[in-house]
PDB file of C-alpha atoms in Angstrom:
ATOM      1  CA  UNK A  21     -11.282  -1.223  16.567  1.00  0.00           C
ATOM      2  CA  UNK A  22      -9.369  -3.735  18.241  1.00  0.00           C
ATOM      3  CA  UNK A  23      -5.440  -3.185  17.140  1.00  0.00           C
ATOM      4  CA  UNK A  24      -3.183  -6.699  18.404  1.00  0.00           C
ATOM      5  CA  UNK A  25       0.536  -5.958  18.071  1.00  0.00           C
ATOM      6  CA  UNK A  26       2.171  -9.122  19.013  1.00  0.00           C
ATOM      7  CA  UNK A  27       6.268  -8.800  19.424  1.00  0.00           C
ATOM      8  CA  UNK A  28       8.132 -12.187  19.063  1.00  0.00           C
ATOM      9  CA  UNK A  29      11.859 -12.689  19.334  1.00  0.00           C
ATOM     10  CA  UNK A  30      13.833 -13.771  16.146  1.00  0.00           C
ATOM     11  CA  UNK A  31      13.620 -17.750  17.283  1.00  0.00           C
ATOM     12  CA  UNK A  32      10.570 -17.667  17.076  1.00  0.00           C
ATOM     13  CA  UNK A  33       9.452 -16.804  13.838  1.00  0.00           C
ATOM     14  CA  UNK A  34       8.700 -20.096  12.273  1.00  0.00           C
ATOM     15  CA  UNK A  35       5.841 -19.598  14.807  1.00  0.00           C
ATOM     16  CA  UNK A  36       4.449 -15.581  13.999  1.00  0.00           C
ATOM     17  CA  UNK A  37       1.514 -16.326  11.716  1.00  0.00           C
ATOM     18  CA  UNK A  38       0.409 -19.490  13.808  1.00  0.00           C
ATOM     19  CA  UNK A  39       0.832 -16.657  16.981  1.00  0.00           C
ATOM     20  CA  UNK A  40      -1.235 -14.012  15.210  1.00  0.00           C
ATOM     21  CA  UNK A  41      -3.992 -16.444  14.006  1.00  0.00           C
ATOM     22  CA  UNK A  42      -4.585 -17.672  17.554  1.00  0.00           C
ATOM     23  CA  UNK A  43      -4.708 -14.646  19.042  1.00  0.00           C
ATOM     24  CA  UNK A  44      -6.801 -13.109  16.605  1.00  0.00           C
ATOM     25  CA  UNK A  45      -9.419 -16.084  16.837  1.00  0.00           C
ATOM     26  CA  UNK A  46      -9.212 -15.489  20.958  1.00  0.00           C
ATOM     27  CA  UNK A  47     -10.189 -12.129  19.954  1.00  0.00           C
ATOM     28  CA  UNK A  48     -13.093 -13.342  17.690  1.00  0.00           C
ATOM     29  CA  UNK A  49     -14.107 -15.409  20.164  1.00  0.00           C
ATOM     30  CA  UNK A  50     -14.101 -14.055  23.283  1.00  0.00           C
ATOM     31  CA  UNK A  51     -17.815 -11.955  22.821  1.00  0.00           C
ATOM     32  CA  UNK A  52     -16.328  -8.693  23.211  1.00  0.00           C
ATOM     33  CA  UNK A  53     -15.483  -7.830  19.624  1.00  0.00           C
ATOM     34  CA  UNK A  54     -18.439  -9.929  17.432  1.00  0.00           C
ATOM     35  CA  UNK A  55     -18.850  -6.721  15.136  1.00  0.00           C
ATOM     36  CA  UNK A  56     -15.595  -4.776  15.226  1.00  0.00           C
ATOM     37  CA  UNK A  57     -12.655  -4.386  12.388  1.00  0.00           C
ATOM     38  CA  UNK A  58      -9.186  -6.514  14.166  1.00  0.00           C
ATOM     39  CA  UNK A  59      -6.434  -5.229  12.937  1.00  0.00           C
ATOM     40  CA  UNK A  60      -3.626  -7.652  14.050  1.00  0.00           C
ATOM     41  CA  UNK A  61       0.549  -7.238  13.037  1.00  0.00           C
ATOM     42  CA  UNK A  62       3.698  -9.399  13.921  1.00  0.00           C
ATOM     43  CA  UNK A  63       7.053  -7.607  14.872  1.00  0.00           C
ATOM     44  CA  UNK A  64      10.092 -10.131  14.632  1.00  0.00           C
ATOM     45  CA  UNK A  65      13.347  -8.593  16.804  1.00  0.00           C
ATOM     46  CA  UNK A  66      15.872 -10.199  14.995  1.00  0.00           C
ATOM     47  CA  UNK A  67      18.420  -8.530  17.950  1.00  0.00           C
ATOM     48  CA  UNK A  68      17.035  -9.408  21.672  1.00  0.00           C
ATOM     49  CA  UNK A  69      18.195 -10.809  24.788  1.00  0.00           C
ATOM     50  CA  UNK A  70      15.707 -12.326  27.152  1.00  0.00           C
ATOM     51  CA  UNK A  71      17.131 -12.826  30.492  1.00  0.00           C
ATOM     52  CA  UNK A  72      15.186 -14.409  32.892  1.00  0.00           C
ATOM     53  CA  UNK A  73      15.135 -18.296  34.695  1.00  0.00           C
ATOM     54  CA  UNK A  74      16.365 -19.522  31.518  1.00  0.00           C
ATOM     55  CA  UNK A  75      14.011 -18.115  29.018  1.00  0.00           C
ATOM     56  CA  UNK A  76      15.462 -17.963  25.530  1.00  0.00           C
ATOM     57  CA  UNK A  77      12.458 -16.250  23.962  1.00  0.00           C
ATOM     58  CA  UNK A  78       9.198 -14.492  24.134  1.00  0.00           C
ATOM     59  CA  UNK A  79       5.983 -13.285  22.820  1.00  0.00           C
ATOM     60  CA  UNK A  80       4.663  -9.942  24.035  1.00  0.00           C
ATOM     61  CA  UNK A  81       1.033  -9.260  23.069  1.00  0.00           C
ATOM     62  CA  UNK A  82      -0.098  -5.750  23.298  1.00  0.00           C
ATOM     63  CA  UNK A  83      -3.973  -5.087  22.607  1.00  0.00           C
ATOM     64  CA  UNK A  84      -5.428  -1.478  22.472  1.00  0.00           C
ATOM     65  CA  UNK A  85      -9.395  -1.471  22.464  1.00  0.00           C
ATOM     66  CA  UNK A  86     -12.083   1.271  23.394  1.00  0.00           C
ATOM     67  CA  UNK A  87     -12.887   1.888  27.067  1.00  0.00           C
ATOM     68  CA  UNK A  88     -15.943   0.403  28.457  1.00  0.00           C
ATOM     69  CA  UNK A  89     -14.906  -2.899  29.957  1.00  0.00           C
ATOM     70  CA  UNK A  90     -14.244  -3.956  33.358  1.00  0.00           C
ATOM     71  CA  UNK A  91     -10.891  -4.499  35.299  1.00  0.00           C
ATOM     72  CA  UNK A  92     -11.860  -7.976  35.303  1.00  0.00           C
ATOM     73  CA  UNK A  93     -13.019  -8.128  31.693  1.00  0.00           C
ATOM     74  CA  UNK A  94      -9.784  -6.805  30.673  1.00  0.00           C
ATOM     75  CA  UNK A  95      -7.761  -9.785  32.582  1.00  0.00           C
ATOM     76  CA  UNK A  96      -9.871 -11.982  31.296  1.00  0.00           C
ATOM     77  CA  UNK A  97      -9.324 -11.406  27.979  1.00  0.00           C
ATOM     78  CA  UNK A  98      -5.368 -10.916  28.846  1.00  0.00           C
ATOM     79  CA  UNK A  99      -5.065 -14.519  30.333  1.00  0.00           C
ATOM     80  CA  UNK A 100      -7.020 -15.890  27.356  1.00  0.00           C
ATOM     81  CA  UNK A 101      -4.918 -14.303  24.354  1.00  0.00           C
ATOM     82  CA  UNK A 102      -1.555 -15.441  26.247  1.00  0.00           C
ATOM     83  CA  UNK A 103      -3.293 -19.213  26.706  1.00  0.00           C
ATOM     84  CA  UNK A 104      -3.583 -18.998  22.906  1.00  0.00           C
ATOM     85  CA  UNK A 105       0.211 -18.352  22.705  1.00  0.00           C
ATOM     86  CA  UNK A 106       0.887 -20.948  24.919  1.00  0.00           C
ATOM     87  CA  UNK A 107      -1.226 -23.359  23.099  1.00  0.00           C
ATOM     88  CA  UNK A 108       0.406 -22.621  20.079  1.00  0.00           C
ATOM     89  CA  UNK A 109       3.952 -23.102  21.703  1.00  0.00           C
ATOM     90  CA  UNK A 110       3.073 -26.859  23.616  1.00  0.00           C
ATOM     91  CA  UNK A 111       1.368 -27.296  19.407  1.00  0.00           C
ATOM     92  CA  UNK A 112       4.566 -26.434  17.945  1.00  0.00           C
ATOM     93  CA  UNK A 113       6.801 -28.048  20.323  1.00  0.00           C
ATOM     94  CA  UNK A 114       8.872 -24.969  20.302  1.00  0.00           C
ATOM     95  CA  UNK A 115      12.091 -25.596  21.773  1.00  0.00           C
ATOM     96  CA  UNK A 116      13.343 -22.628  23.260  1.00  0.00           C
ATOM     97  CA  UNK A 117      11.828 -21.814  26.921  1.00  0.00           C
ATOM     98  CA  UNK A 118       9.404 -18.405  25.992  1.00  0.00           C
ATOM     99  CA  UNK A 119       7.990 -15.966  28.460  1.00  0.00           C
ATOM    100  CA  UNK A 120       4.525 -14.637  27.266  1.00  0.00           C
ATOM    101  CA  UNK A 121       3.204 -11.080  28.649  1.00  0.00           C
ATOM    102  CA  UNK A 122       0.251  -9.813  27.471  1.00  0.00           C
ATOM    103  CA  UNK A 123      -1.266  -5.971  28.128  1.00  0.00           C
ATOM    104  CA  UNK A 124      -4.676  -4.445  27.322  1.00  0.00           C
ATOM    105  CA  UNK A 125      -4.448  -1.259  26.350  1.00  0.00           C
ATOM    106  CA  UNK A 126      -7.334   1.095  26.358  1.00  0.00           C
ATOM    107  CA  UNK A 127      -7.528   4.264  23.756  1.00  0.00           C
ATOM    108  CA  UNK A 128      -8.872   7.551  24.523  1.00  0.00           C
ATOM    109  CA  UNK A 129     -11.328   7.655  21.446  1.00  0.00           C
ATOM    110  CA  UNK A 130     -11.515  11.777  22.177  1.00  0.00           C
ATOM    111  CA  UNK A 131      -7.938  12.353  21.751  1.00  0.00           C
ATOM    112  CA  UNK A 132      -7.712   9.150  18.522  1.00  0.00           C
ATOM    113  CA  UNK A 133      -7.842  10.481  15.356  1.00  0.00           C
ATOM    114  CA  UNK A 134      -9.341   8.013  12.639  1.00  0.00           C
ATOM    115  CA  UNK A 135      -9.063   8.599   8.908  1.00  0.00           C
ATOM    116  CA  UNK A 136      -9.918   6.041   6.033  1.00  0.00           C
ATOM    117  CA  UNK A 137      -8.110   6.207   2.450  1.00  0.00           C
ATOM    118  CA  UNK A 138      -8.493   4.727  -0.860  1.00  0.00           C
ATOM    119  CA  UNK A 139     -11.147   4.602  -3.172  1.00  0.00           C
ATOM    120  CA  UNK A 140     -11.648   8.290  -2.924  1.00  0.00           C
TER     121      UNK A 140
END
């Protein structure tokens, strides 16, 4: 159930699918979500302005998941999902400075609706 949106700014995507594959393999890999569907997107802004201590770009990963987990399990995961950004930006040698935020979002599965189509 797991649903990654990750938000990049226009300069930065050469870099999207790299972005999405890491942080969908942090996901994989982090023990909380060994049998669940990911669902992960990419949203380039081609218009932004970032301005903050010379940043010229950024990354903004929101993930919604079920409740259950811990305060700490949460940040956990948050810290490792931007580290895979990050690792992805010293890989890539991106040149523009990038600030990476990263939120765990968790969904009220009584108020969710959930409907599968296709092959009806």
């Amino acid at each position: 159930m797991p649903h990654l949106t990750l938000e990049v700014s226009g300069n930065l995507a050469p870099w999207a699918d790299a972005m999405l594959d890491a942080v969908t393999d942090a996901c994989l890999h982090s023990g909380h979500f060994e049998q669940a569907v990911l669902m992960g997107r990419v949203v380039v802004h081609e218009r932004f302005r970032v301005r903050q201590q010379g940043m010229a770009a950024f990354v903004n990963l929101g993930l919604r998941i079920r409740q259950g987990r811990s305060e700490d399990a949460r940040a956990d995961l948050a810290r490792r999902l931007a580290q895979a950004i990050r690792q992805v930006a010293q890989d890539g040698r991106l040149s523009p400075r990038t600030c990476i935020t990263c939120e765990i979002h968790e969904v009220d599965t009584r108020t969710r609706a959930l409907i599968f189509a296709g092959d009806d």
